[in-house]
Coordinates of C-alpha atoms (C1' of nucleotides) in Angstrom, one line a residue:
Chain A
M228 CA -104.7 242.4 52.7
S229 CA -101.1 243.1 52.9
P230 CA -99.6 245.3 50.3
S231 CA -98.3 243.8 47.1
I232 CA -94.7 243.8 46.3
T233 CA -93.7 246.6 44.0
L234 CA -90.6 248.1 42.6
E235 CA -90.9 251.3 44.6
R236 CA -91.3 249.2 47.9
I237 CA -88.1 246.9 46.9
T238 CA -86.0 250.0 46.0
A239 CA -87.0 251.8 49.2
L240 CA -85.9 248.7 51.1
L241 CA -82.7 248.3 49.5
R242 CA -81.8 252.0 49.9
Q243 CA -82.8 251.9 53.5
K244 CA -80.3 248.9 53.9
G245 CA -77.6 251.2 52.5
Y246 CA -77.5 249.6 49.0
K247 CA -77.2 252.0 45.9
L248 CA -79.7 251.8 43.5
T249 CA -77.7 251.4 40.3
R250 CA -78.8 251.1 36.7
Q251 CA -78.0 247.6 36.9
R252 CA -79.8 246.7 39.9
R253 CA -82.8 248.3 38.4
A254 CA -82.8 246.4 35.5
V255 CA -82.5 243.1 37.5
L256 CA -85.2 244.2 39.9
Q257 CA -87.6 245.2 36.9
V258 CA -87.1 241.8 35.2
I259 CA -87.8 239.8 38.5
V260 CA -90.9 241.8 39.3
T261 CA -92.7 241.8 36.3
S262 CA -92.2 237.9 35.9
H263 CA -94.2 235.0 37.6
D264 CA -91.7 232.3 36.2
H265 CA -88.9 230.9 38.1
M266 CA -85.7 232.0 36.1
T267 CA -81.9 230.9 36.3
P268 CA -79.3 233.7 36.8
S269 CA -78.4 233.3 33.0
K270 CA -82.1 233.5 32.1
I271 CA -82.6 236.7 34.1
H272 CA -79.5 237.9 32.4
E273 CA -80.7 237.4 28.9
K274 CA -83.7 239.3 29.8
V275 CA -81.8 242.1 31.6
Q276 CA -79.7 242.6 28.4
K277 CA -82.8 243.4 26.5
I278 CA -83.2 246.5 28.9
D279 CA -79.6 247.1 29.2
P280 CA -77.1 245.2 26.9
S281 CA -74.2 246.4 29.1
V282 CA -75.0 244.5 32.3
G283 CA -72.7 242.0 33.0
L284 CA -73.7 238.3 34.3
V285 CA -71.4 238.9 37.3
T286 CA -73.7 241.5 38.2
V287 CA -76.6 239.7 38.0
Y288 CA -75.2 237.1 40.3
R289 CA -74.2 239.8 42.6
T290 CA -77.8 241.4 42.8
L291 CA -79.4 237.8 43.3
E292 CA -77.2 237.5 46.2
I293 CA -78.2 240.8 47.8
L294 CA -81.8 240.0 47.1
T295 CA -81.7 236.8 48.7
G296 CA -79.9 238.1 51.6
A297 CA -82.8 240.8 51.8
G298 CA -85.3 238.2 51.6
L299 CA -86.9 239.7 48.5
I300 CA -86.3 236.8 46.4
C301 CA -86.6 232.9 47.1
R302 CA -84.5 230.2 45.4
V303 CA -86.8 227.5 44.1
H304 CA -86.0 224.0 44.7
T305 CA -86.0 222.0 41.2
D306 CA -83.8 219.2 40.0
R307 CA -82.0 221.4 37.5
T308 CA -78.4 221.8 37.8
S309 CA -78.7 225.6 37.8
R310 CA -80.6 227.8 40.7
S311 CA -83.7 229.3 39.8
Y312 CA -85.0 232.5 41.7
L313 CA -88.5 233.9 42.2
L314 CA -89.7 237.3 43.5
R315 CA -91.1 236.6 47.1
R316 CA -94.5 237.7 46.8
P317 CA -96.0 236.3 50.3
H318 CA -94.6 238.0 53.3
G319 CA -93.9 235.0 55.4
H320 CA -93.5 231.2 55.1
H321 CA -95.0 229.9 51.8
H322 CA -94.3 227.4 49.2
H323 CA -94.6 227.0 45.4
L324 CA -96.6 225.2 42.9
I325 CA -94.5 225.0 39.8
C326 CA -95.7 224.3 36.3
S327 CA -93.4 221.8 34.5
D328 CA -94.6 223.1 31.1
C329 CA -94.4 227.0 31.4
G330 CA -92.5 227.5 34.4
R331 CA -95.1 229.7 35.9
V332 CA -95.1 229.7 39.8
V333 CA -98.3 230.1 41.9
D334 CA -97.5 230.7 45.7
F335 CA -99.4 229.3 48.8
T336 CA -98.9 229.8 52.2
D337 CA -100.7 227.3 54.3
C338 CA -98.8 224.3 54.1
N339 CA -100.0 223.2 57.2
L340 CA -97.4 220.4 58.0
H341 CA -97.1 220.8 61.9
R342 CA -99.5 218.0 62.4
L343 CA -97.1 215.6 60.0
E344 CA -93.9 217.0 61.9
K345 CA -95.4 216.2 65.2
R346 CA -96.4 212.7 64.2
L347 CA -92.8 212.1 62.8
A348 CA -91.3 213.4 66.1
A349 CA -93.4 211.0 68.0
E350 CA -92.4 208.1 65.8
T351 CA -88.8 209.0 65.2
G352 CA -87.4 211.4 67.9
F353 CA -86.5 213.9 65.1
R354 CA -87.1 217.4 66.0
T355 CA -87.7 219.0 62.6
E356 CA -86.6 223.0 62.4
D357 CA -87.3 223.5 58.6
H358 CA -88.6 221.9 55.6
I359 CA -88.2 222.3 51.8
L360 CA -91.9 221.6 50.0
E361 CA -92.4 222.3 46.2
F362 CA -95.3 221.0 44.1
F363 CA -94.9 220.3 40.3
G364 CA -97.4 219.9 37.9
C365 CA -99.5 221.8 35.3
C366 CA -101.1 225.0 35.9
S367 CA -104.4 226.1 34.9
L368 CA -103.8 227.8 31.9
C369 CA -101.4 225.1 30.3
Q370 CA -104.2 222.5 31.1
E371 CA -106.6 224.8 29.0
T372 CA -104.2 224.8 26.0
A373 CA -103.7 221.1 26.1
A374 CA -107.3 220.6 26.1
T375 CA -107.7 222.9 23.0
K376 CA -104.9 221.0 21.1
E377 CA -106.6 217.9 21.9
E378 CA -110.0 219.4 20.4
D379 CA -108.1 220.4 17.3
R380 CA -106.5 217.1 16.6
A381 CA -110.2 215.6 17.2
Chain B
M585 CA -92.7 193.7 56.1
S586 CA -91.0 194.0 52.9
P587 CA -87.5 192.4 52.7
S588 CA -84.8 195.1 53.6
I589 CA -82.2 196.2 50.7
T590 CA -79.2 194.2 50.7
L591 CA -76.1 194.2 48.6
E592 CA -77.2 190.9 47.2
R593 CA -80.4 192.1 46.2
I594 CA -78.8 195.2 44.4
T595 CA -76.0 193.2 42.8
A596 CA -78.9 190.8 41.5
L597 CA -80.9 193.7 40.1
L598 CA -78.0 195.4 38.5
R599 CA -76.9 191.9 37.1
Q600 CA -80.5 191.5 35.8
K601 CA -80.5 194.8 33.9
G602 CA -77.6 193.8 32.1
Y603 CA -74.7 195.6 33.9
K604 CA -71.2 194.2 35.0
L605 CA -70.4 193.7 38.3
T606 CA -67.1 195.3 38.6
R607 CA -64.8 195.6 41.4
Q608 CA -65.3 199.5 41.2
R609 CA -69.0 199.1 41.5
R610 CA -69.1 196.7 44.2
A611 CA -66.8 199.2 46.4
V612 CA -69.3 201.9 45.6
L613 CA -72.3 199.7 46.7
Q614 CA -70.5 198.7 49.5
V615 CA -70.1 202.4 50.9
I616 CA -73.7 203.3 50.0
V617 CA -75.4 200.3 51.7
T618 CA -73.6 200.9 54.8
S619 CA -74.2 204.5 55.1
H620 CA -77.2 206.2 56.6
D621 CA -76.1 209.4 55.7
H622 CA -76.6 211.3 52.4
M623 CA -73.2 211.5 50.7
T624 CA -71.7 213.7 47.8
P625 CA -70.1 212.0 44.9
S626 CA -66.9 213.1 46.3
K627 CA -67.4 212.1 50.0
I628 CA -68.6 208.7 48.2
H629 CA -65.3 208.6 46.4
E630 CA -63.4 209.0 49.3
K631 CA -64.8 206.4 51.3
V632 CA -64.5 204.0 48.2
Q633 CA -60.9 204.8 47.9
K634 CA -60.4 203.2 51.7
I635 CA -61.8 200.2 50.1
D636 CA -60.0 200.4 46.8
P637 CA -57.7 203.3 46.3
S638 CA -57.5 202.9 42.4
V639 CA -61.3 203.7 41.8
G640 CA -61.5 207.0 40.1
L641 CA -64.2 210.0 40.9
V642 CA -65.5 209.6 37.2
T643 CA -66.4 206.0 37.9
V644 CA -68.3 207.1 41.2
Y645 CA -70.3 209.4 39.2
R646 CA -71.0 206.8 36.2
T647 CA -72.0 204.3 38.9
L648 CA -74.3 206.7 40.9
E649 CA -75.9 207.6 37.3
I650 CA -76.8 203.9 36.9
L651 CA -77.9 203.4 40.4
T652 CA -80.2 206.5 40.1
G653 CA -81.8 205.2 36.8
A654 CA -82.3 201.8 38.4
G655 CA -84.0 203.5 41.3
L656 CA -81.9 202.1 43.8
I657 CA -80.7 205.6 45.3
C658 CA -82.3 208.8 45.6
R659 CA -81.0 212.3 45.3
V660 CA -81.4 214.4 48.5
H661 CA -82.4 217.9 48.1
T662 CA -80.5 220.2 50.2
D663 CA -79.4 223.8 49.6
R664 CA -75.6 222.5 49.1
T665 CA -73.8 223.3 45.7
S666 CA -73.0 219.6 45.2
R667 CA -75.6 216.8 44.9
S668 CA -76.2 214.0 47.9
Y669 CA -77.5 210.6 47.5
L670 CA -78.8 208.0 49.6
L671 CA -79.5 204.3 49.5
R672 CA -83.3 204.0 48.7
R673 CA -84.7 201.8 51.6
P674 CA -88.3 202.3 51.4
H675 CA -89.7 200.7 48.2
G676 CA -92.3 203.2 46.9
H677 CA -92.9 206.8 47.6
H678 CA -91.0 208.2 50.6
H679 CA -89.3 211.4 51.9
H680 CA -86.6 212.1 54.3
L681 CA -85.7 213.4 57.7
I682 CA -82.3 214.9 57.5
C683 CA -80.0 215.8 60.5
S684 CA -78.6 219.2 60.1
D685 CA -75.9 218.0 62.6
C686 CA -74.8 214.5 61.6
G687 CA -76.3 214.1 58.3
R688 CA -78.1 210.9 59.2
V689 CA -81.3 210.5 57.0
V690 CA -84.6 208.9 58.6
D691 CA -87.1 207.8 55.9
F692 CA -90.8 208.0 56.1
T693 CA -93.5 206.9 53.8
D694 CA -96.6 208.5 54.6
C695 CA -96.5 211.9 53.8
N696 CA -100.3 212.2 53.4
L697 CA -100.1 215.4 51.1
H698 CA -103.4 214.4 49.1
R699 CA -105.6 216.4 51.1
L700 CA -103.4 219.7 50.5
E701 CA -103.0 218.9 46.8
K702 CA -106.7 218.7 46.5
R703 CA -107.4 221.9 48.3
L704 CA -104.7 223.8 46.4
A705 CA -106.2 222.2 43.1
A706 CA -109.6 223.7 43.9
E707 CA -108.1 227.0 45.0
T708 CA -105.8 227.4 42.1
G709 CA -106.7 225.4 39.2
F710 CA -103.1 223.5 39.4
R711 CA -102.8 220.0 39.0
T712 CA -100.1 218.7 41.0
E713 CA -98.3 215.9 39.6
D714 CA -95.3 215.6 42.0
H715 CA -93.5 217.1 45.0
I716 CA -90.4 217.8 46.8
L717 CA -90.7 217.2 50.5
E718 CA -87.7 217.2 52.7
F719 CA -87.3 217.7 56.7
F720 CA -84.4 219.1 58.2
G721 CA -83.8 219.3 61.8
C722 CA -82.0 217.2 64.6
C723 CA -82.0 213.5 65.1
S724 CA -82.6 211.9 68.1
L725 CA -79.0 211.0 68.8
C726 CA -77.9 214.6 68.2
Q727 CA -80.3 215.8 70.7
E728 CA -79.1 213.4 73.3
T729 CA -75.5 214.5 72.6
A730 CA -76.3 218.1 72.8
A731 CA -78.2 217.6 76.2
T732 CA -75.1 215.8 77.6
K733 CA -73.0 218.7 76.5
E734 CA -75.5 221.1 78.3
E735 CA -75.1 218.9 81.3
D736 CA -71.3 218.9 81.3
R737 CA -71.3 222.5 81.3
A738 CA -73.5 223.0 84.4
Chain C
dA1034 C1' -74.0 272.0 40.4
dT1035 C1' -69.8 269.7 41.5
dC1036 C1' -66.9 267.0 44.6
dC1037 C1' -65.6 262.9 46.8
dG1038 C1' -65.1 258.3 48.8
dA1039 C1' -67.0 254.1 49.2
dA1040 C1' -69.6 250.8 46.7
dT1041 C1' -70.3 249.0 42.2
dT1042 C1' -69.0 247.4 37.8
dG1043 C1' -67.5 244.4 33.8
dA1044 C1' -63.8 241.4 32.2
dA1045 C1' -60.8 238.0 33.1
dA1046 C1' -59.3 234.4 35.7
dA1047 C1' -60.0 231.1 39.1
dG1048 C1' -62.6 227.5 41.3
dG1049 C1' -65.5 223.6 41.7
dA1050 C1' -68.7 220.1 40.0
dT1051 C1' -70.0 217.3 36.5
dT1052 C1' -69.6 215.2 31.7
dT1053 C1' -67.0 213.8 27.5
dT1054 C1' -63.3 211.7 25.0
dC1055 C1' -60.3 208.0 24.4
dA1056 C1' -57.0 204.5 24.6
dG1057 C1' -56.4 200.7 27.3
dT1058 C1' -58.5 197.0 30.5
dT1059 C1' -61.8 193.5 32.3
dA1060 C1' -66.3 191.1 33.1
dG1061 C1' -68.5 187.2 31.9
dA1062 C1' -70.7 184.4 28.1
dT1063 C1' -69.3 181.1 25.1
Chain D
dA482 C1' -58.9 180.2 27.6
dT483 C1' -61.1 183.4 24.2
dC484 C1' -63.5 187.0 22.5
dT485 C1' -66.0 191.3 22.7
dA486 C1' -68.8 194.5 24.3
dA487 C1' -69.0 197.2 28.5
dC488 C1' -66.2 199.5 31.8
dT489 C1' -62.2 202.0 33.3
dG490 C1' -58.9 206.0 34.7
dA491 C1' -56.8 210.1 33.3
dA492 C1' -57.2 214.2 30.8
dA493 C1' -59.6 217.6 28.7
dA494 C1' -64.0 219.9 28.1
dT495 C1' -68.2 222.2 29.9
dC496 C1' -70.9 224.6 32.9
dC497 C1' -72.2 227.4 36.7
dT498 C1' -70.4 230.2 40.2
dT499 C1' -67.2 233.2 42.6
dT500 C1' -62.9 236.2 43.1
dT501 C1' -59.8 239.4 41.8
dC502 C1' -58.9 243.9 40.2
dA503 C1' -58.6 248.2 37.8
dA504 C1' -62.0 251.6 36.3
dT505 C1' -66.5 253.7 37.0
dT506 C1' -70.6 255.6 39.3
dC507 C1' -73.9 256.5 43.1
dG508 C1' -75.6 259.9 46.2
dG509 C1' -74.3 262.2 50.6
dA510 C1' -71.6 266.4 51.5
dT511 C1' -70.1 270.9 50.0

DNA sequence: ATCCGAATTGAAAAGGATTTTCAGTTAGAT
DNA sequence: ATCTAACTGAAAATCCTTTTCAATTCGGAT
């Protein structure tokens, strides 16, 4: 099993890449590392301000850019107007199960689309190089919650 | 084989839904129906203006909203800042092969993700309701073009 | 511990995409 | 031909994101 992503490992990597570990960046990191929900820059800013109210939204944007560049966070694909980010917990290629109720994201690594890609290449001549895949639905917790409410009403 | 999407079928459907068929909407429709590339509102506007220079960008946005609501066009998921739209040619559930070189989109209908969804439900308890899947790569035409250029250089 | 330079910061401004407002125009039913 | 609700373009407003710039700060060298 590969070691889990911790604040220490991330800060070490950033330092190694020559980035300064400012107060502001630490706050952004803390928010991202402790969350399993995908969050917009604005939402991250809101949470960061509870740790350190002086941090500006612009700095959040800049930190997200660095973290994306370093491969430490992923952009989640949704239909929303604003972007959403998430700590990259799996090391390699992976996708997300996104709960539409609570925003929680579950990662999975084995998408197994090679067979489909091969079939499509044969049918259309298209050579695929990359793909976006995200699942939306209801996480186990929210299903339980819904079931409980259902019982209460009965 | 189901009948192909034509301007006539689309205008009939819109009229049936109570929408007026204005000069401007006809121009937007003509641009969308004759294109196999995904296009941003701004790109569509640019093409519409070659048909009718008086049509405003706002009207393009409004028309796209109507067409999306009527299920006649799809939003294509890319990492770009601006949205992209495409005529919905297949009737039901489908996905896109998007050429990163020329923008051309090839549709396919059989994504076959049910097995994956079932496996993920068993592993994580997540009940999936919907998904985004888009492939990016190089279409057969652009592959040929690239091959030709390669020969020329040799 | 202090100093220094380059990196980083916040605030304001700019930029770009999309939506809203509003007064004037038009499609299409009568 | 008339009428009215739907539609339009232009301008303004709204969001989200990026750029600019003067002031601050991290962290290596001293």
